[in-house]
Amino acid sequence: MAEISREYMEQIAQMWNARGKGLITHMALEIENVSSEGVRVRMPFNPDFCVDKDQTLLHGGILTALLDSVFGLANFVTIKGVSSMATLDLRVDYLRAARSRADVIVSAHCFRKTRHIAFNAGNIWFDGHEDAEIARGTASFALTRGDTSLLEAMTKGKAS
Amino acid sequence: MNLQTVNANVARVPFFRFLNFEVQSMDDFHAEAEMTFEAHHIGNPIMEHYHGGIIASFMEATAAIAVQPDFTEVPAKPINLTVDYLRPGVKGPLYARANVTRKGKRIASVSVITWQTGREKQVAEGLYHFLLV
């Protein structure tokens, strides 16, 4: 697989920050690393995503949302010429209670891509506790090929 | 358990307030809820569709309530899930129905569907497991 240029990585990071609205913006995701091997993203602790009164236990659903988002990013950087994609299905295992106020780290990659479908896997842990995974997931995505990349569409969407 | 008590329970959970939904009907084996569209639910900013993770979260929340509507501190403990995304969730209310397929001593299995314009046009369907001990 070809290495991803620094310029392209910066464009991707810009696209994520340029969304301006929606869940990904609300999650305040920070791209830590992008390569052809996969992506690593940080989600800062957010009390809105907790289920308990003390706000220390994350809801499983936000971990699922995080995996779904980062799978999309992994596909976007790995597969060229995709104009849009849609999650086909998603499976998530919650490996232990997500109780911490630490940042959440998610690592995801695309392990197989075809003309129409991408297959992804990823895992989640609290920063500093990579040995204690809190969730693991797999997903498949339906890809729509086209000349207008997702990046261009986003940039235009922002400009208009 | 009456709906008012269940919705008061829902309102105590920070993430459930973030999702912004209301339980509309329930009995021993099912729960139905309606979620209000919010800007922070958006996954595709161009089309303004729901984020798949928000749909899965809403389904998980509805499933947990069907299993344990009278939770005291935190909702039922999820083990895992699988979701099939069938149609895009467009701007507007989203409905979910959770059916408890089996509730044993330790584990519950719940199937959930979501829709917008009609139940036959499902946006997503999923299977959720919960640990009851």
Coordinates of C-alpha atoms in Angstrom, one line a residue:
Chain A
M1 CA 0.0 0.0 0.0
A2 CA 1.2 3.5 -0.8
E3 CA 2.2 5.7 2.0
I4 CA -0.1 8.6 2.7
S5 CA 1.4 12.0 2.1
R6 CA 1.6 14.5 4.9
E7 CA -0.4 17.0 2.8
Y8 CA -3.3 14.5 2.3
M9 CA -3.3 13.8 6.1
E10 CA -3.6 17.5 6.8
Q11 CA -6.5 17.7 4.3
I12 CA -8.3 14.9 6.1
A13 CA -7.8 16.5 9.5
Q14 CA -9.1 19.8 8.1
M15 CA -12.1 18.1 6.7
W16 CA -13.0 16.6 10.1
N17 CA -12.6 20.0 11.7
A18 CA -14.5 21.7 8.9
R19 CA -17.7 19.8 9.5
G20 CA -18.9 22.4 11.9
K21 CA -21.9 20.5 13.0
G22 CA -23.0 17.0 13.9
L23 CA -22.0 14.3 16.3
I24 CA -18.3 14.1 15.2
T25 CA -17.9 17.8 15.9
H26 CA -19.6 17.3 19.2
M27 CA -17.4 14.4 20.1
A28 CA -14.4 16.8 19.5
L29 CA -12.4 14.0 17.9
E30 CA -8.7 14.6 17.4
I31 CA -6.8 12.6 14.8
E32 CA -3.6 11.3 16.4
N33 CA -2.2 9.2 13.6
V34 CA -3.2 8.2 10.0
S35 CA -1.3 5.7 7.9
S36 CA -2.0 3.0 5.4
E37 CA -2.0 0.6 8.4
G38 CA -5.0 2.4 10.0
V39 CA -6.0 5.4 12.1
R40 CA -5.9 6.4 15.7
V41 CA -8.3 9.0 17.1
R42 CA -8.7 10.5 20.6
M43 CA -12.1 11.4 22.1
P44 CA -11.8 13.8 25.1
F45 CA -14.0 12.9 28.1
N46 CA -17.5 14.3 27.8
P47 CA -20.0 14.1 30.7
D48 CA -22.9 14.2 28.2
F49 CA -21.9 10.7 27.1
C50 CA -22.3 9.1 30.6
V51 CA -25.2 7.1 32.1
D52 CA -24.6 7.6 35.8
K53 CA -25.3 10.5 38.1
D54 CA -21.6 10.9 38.9
Q55 CA -20.8 11.0 35.2
T56 CA -17.9 8.5 35.2
L57 CA -19.5 5.6 33.2
L58 CA -19.8 6.0 29.4
H59 CA -22.8 4.7 27.6
G60 CA -22.0 1.8 25.2
G61 CA -23.7 3.7 22.4
I62 CA -21.1 6.4 22.3
L63 CA -18.4 3.7 21.8
T64 CA -20.4 2.3 19.0
A65 CA -20.8 5.8 17.4
L66 CA -17.0 6.3 17.9
L67 CA -16.2 3.0 16.1
D68 CA -18.6 3.8 13.2
S69 CA -17.1 7.3 12.8
V70 CA -13.5 6.1 12.8
F71 CA -14.2 3.2 10.4
G72 CA -15.5 5.8 8.0
L73 CA -12.2 7.8 8.4
A74 CA -10.1 4.6 7.9
N75 CA -12.0 3.9 4.7
F76 CA -11.7 7.4 3.5
V77 CA -7.9 7.4 3.8
T78 CA -7.3 3.8 2.5
I79 CA -9.7 3.8 -0.5
K80 CA -9.3 6.3 -3.4
G81 CA -12.2 7.5 -5.5
V82 CA -15.0 7.0 -3.1
S83 CA -17.7 9.7 -3.3
S84 CA -19.8 8.4 -0.4
M85 CA -20.2 5.4 1.9
A86 CA -22.8 4.0 4.1
T87 CA -22.5 1.6 7.1
L88 CA -24.1 -1.7 6.1
D89 CA -23.8 -3.4 9.4
L90 CA -21.9 -3.1 12.7
R91 CA -21.1 -5.5 15.5
V92 CA -19.7 -4.3 18.8
D93 CA -18.6 -6.2 21.9
Y94 CA -18.5 -4.3 25.2
L95 CA -15.5 -5.9 26.9
R96 CA -15.7 -4.2 30.3
A97 CA -17.5 -1.3 31.9
A98 CA -16.3 2.0 30.5
R99 CA -15.8 3.7 33.8
S100 CA -13.2 6.5 33.7
R101 CA -12.8 10.2 33.1
A102 CA -9.8 9.6 30.9
D103 CA -9.7 10.3 27.2
V104 CA -10.9 7.5 24.9
I105 CA -8.5 6.2 22.2
V106 CA -9.8 4.3 19.2
S107 CA -7.8 2.5 16.7
A108 CA -9.4 1.3 13.4
H109 CA -8.4 -0.1 10.1
C110 CA -9.8 -1.4 6.8
F111 CA -8.8 -5.1 6.5
R112 CA -10.3 -5.7 3.1
K113 CA -11.7 -3.4 0.4
T114 CA -13.5 -4.4 -2.8
R115 CA -15.1 -2.3 -5.5
H116 CA -18.4 -2.1 -3.6
I117 CA -17.6 -3.1 0.0
A118 CA -15.1 -2.3 2.8
F119 CA -14.5 -4.4 5.9
N120 CA -13.3 -2.8 9.1
A121 CA -12.2 -3.7 12.6
G122 CA -11.2 -1.5 15.6
N123 CA -10.8 -1.4 19.3
I124 CA -11.2 1.2 22.1
W125 CA -9.4 1.8 25.4
F126 CA -8.9 4.6 27.9
D127 CA -5.7 6.6 27.4
G128 CA -2.9 4.9 29.2
H129 CA -4.7 1.5 29.5
E130 CA -4.1 -0.1 26.1
D131 CA -3.9 -3.5 27.9
A132 CA -7.6 -3.1 29.1
E133 CA -9.7 -2.8 26.0
I134 CA -13.2 -1.6 26.7
A135 CA -14.8 -2.4 23.3
R136 CA -14.1 -4.0 20.0
G137 CA -16.0 -3.8 16.8
T138 CA -16.3 -4.9 13.2
A139 CA -18.3 -3.3 10.4
S140 CA -18.9 -3.4 6.7
F141 CA -19.5 -0.4 4.5
A142 CA -21.2 0.0 1.1
L143 CA -19.0 2.3 -1.1
T144 CA -20.2 4.6 -3.8
R145 CA -17.5 5.3 -6.4
G146 CA -17.3 8.7 -8.0
D147 CA -15.1 11.5 -9.1
T148 CA -16.2 13.9 -6.4
S149 CA -14.5 12.8 -3.3
L150 CA -16.0 13.0 0.1
L151 CA -13.3 15.6 0.9
E152 CA -14.3 17.8 -2.0
A153 CA -18.0 17.6 -1.2
M154 CA -17.2 18.5 2.5
T155 CA -15.1 21.5 1.5
K156 CA -17.7 22.7 -0.9
G157 CA -20.4 22.1 1.6
K158 CA -18.5 24.3 4.0
A159 CA -17.9 27.0 1.5
S160 CA -21.5 27.3 0.4
Chain B
M1 CA -44.7 0.5 35.5
N2 CA -46.3 3.7 34.2
L3 CA -44.8 5.8 31.5
Q4 CA -44.4 8.8 33.6
T5 CA -42.1 7.0 36.0
V6 CA -40.1 5.4 33.1
N7 CA -39.6 8.8 31.5
A8 CA -38.5 10.3 34.8
N9 CA -35.9 7.5 34.9
V10 CA -34.8 8.3 31.4
A11 CA -34.4 12.0 32.2
R12 CA -31.9 11.1 35.0
V13 CA -29.4 9.7 32.5
P14 CA -27.2 12.3 30.9
F15 CA -26.6 10.4 27.7
F16 CA -30.4 9.8 27.3
R17 CA -31.0 13.5 27.6
F18 CA -28.3 13.9 24.9
L19 CA -30.3 11.5 22.7
N20 CA -33.5 13.3 23.6
F21 CA -36.1 10.6 23.4
E22 CA -39.4 9.7 25.2
V23 CA -40.8 6.3 25.9
Q24 CA -44.3 6.2 24.4
S25 CA -45.6 2.8 25.2
M26 CA -44.4 -0.3 27.0
D27 CA -45.4 -3.6 28.6
D28 CA -43.5 -6.6 30.1
F29 CA -41.8 -7.5 26.8
H30 CA -41.6 -4.4 24.7
A31 CA -40.9 -0.6 24.7
E32 CA -41.5 2.0 22.1
A33 CA -39.8 5.4 22.0
E34 CA -39.6 8.5 19.9
M35 CA -36.3 10.5 19.4
T36 CA -36.3 14.2 18.4
F37 CA -33.8 15.2 15.7
E38 CA -31.0 17.3 17.0
A39 CA -28.0 19.0 15.2
H40 CA -25.6 16.9 17.3
H41 CA -27.2 13.7 15.9
I42 CA -26.0 14.5 12.4
G43 CA -23.6 12.0 10.8
N44 CA -23.6 13.3 7.2
P45 CA -23.4 17.1 7.4
I46 CA -24.3 17.5 3.7
M47 CA -27.4 15.4 3.6
E48 CA -28.1 16.0 7.4
H49 CA -28.7 12.3 8.0
Y50 CA -28.6 10.8 11.5
H51 CA -25.2 9.4 12.5
G52 CA -25.3 5.6 12.5
G53 CA -23.9 5.5 16.0
I54 CA -26.8 7.7 17.2
I55 CA -29.3 5.3 15.7
A56 CA -27.5 2.4 17.4
S57 CA -27.4 4.3 20.7
F58 CA -31.1 5.0 20.6
M59 CA -31.8 1.4 19.8
E60 CA -29.6 0.3 22.8
A61 CA -31.3 2.7 25.1
T62 CA -34.8 1.5 24.1
A63 CA -33.7 -2.1 24.4
A64 CA -32.2 -1.5 27.9
I65 CA -35.5 0.1 29.0
A66 CA -37.6 -2.8 27.6
V67 CA -35.3 -5.2 29.7
Q68 CA -35.2 -3.1 32.9
P69 CA -37.6 -0.1 32.9
D70 CA -37.2 0.3 36.7
F71 CA -33.3 0.6 36.8
T72 CA -32.2 2.5 39.9
E73 CA -28.7 3.8 39.0
V74 CA -27.7 2.9 35.5
P75 CA -29.5 1.3 32.6
A76 CA -29.2 -2.5 31.9
K77 CA -25.6 -3.6 31.3
P78 CA -25.0 -4.2 27.6
I79 CA -22.8 -7.2 26.4
N80 CA -22.9 -6.7 22.7
L81 CA -24.9 -5.7 19.6
T82 CA -25.3 -6.2 15.9
V83 CA -27.0 -3.6 13.8
D84 CA -28.1 -3.7 10.1
Y85 CA -28.5 -0.3 8.5
L86 CA -31.3 -0.5 5.9
R87 CA -32.1 3.1 5.0
P88 CA -30.7 6.5 5.8
G89 CA -32.2 8.2 8.8
V90 CA -33.3 11.6 7.6
K91 CA -33.9 14.8 9.4
G92 CA -37.0 14.4 11.6
P93 CA -38.3 12.1 14.4
L94 CA -37.0 8.5 14.7
Y95 CA -39.1 5.7 16.3
A96 CA -37.8 2.5 17.9
R97 CA -39.5 -0.6 19.1
A98 CA -37.6 -3.1 21.3
N99 CA -38.9 -6.6 21.8
V100 CA -37.5 -8.8 24.5
T101 CA -37.0 -12.1 22.7
R102 CA -35.8 -13.9 25.8
K103 CA -35.2 -12.8 29.4
G104 CA -33.4 -15.4 31.5
K105 CA -31.9 -15.2 34.9
R106 CA -28.5 -13.9 33.7
I107 CA -29.0 -12.8 30.1
A108 CA -31.6 -11.0 28.0
S109 CA -31.8 -11.0 24.2
V110 CA -33.6 -8.1 22.6
S111 CA -34.5 -7.3 19.0
V112 CA -35.0 -3.6 18.0
I113 CA -36.4 -2.0 14.9
T114 CA -36.4 1.7 14.0
W115 CA -38.4 3.6 11.4
Q116 CA -39.6 7.1 10.4
T117 CA -42.4 7.1 7.8
G118 CA -43.8 3.7 8.5
R119 CA -42.9 0.6 10.4
E120 CA -42.5 -1.4 7.2
K121 CA -39.8 1.0 6.0
Q122 CA -37.2 0.2 8.6
V123 CA -34.2 2.5 9.0
A124 CA -32.2 -0.1 11.0
E125 CA -32.7 -3.4 12.9
G126 CA -30.6 -4.8 15.6
L127 CA -30.0 -7.5 18.2
Y128 CA -28.8 -6.6 21.7
H129 CA -27.6 -8.7 24.6
F130 CA -27.7 -7.6 28.2
L131 CA -26.2 -9.0 31.4
L132 CA -28.7 -9.0 34.2
V133 CA -26.5 -9.9 37.1

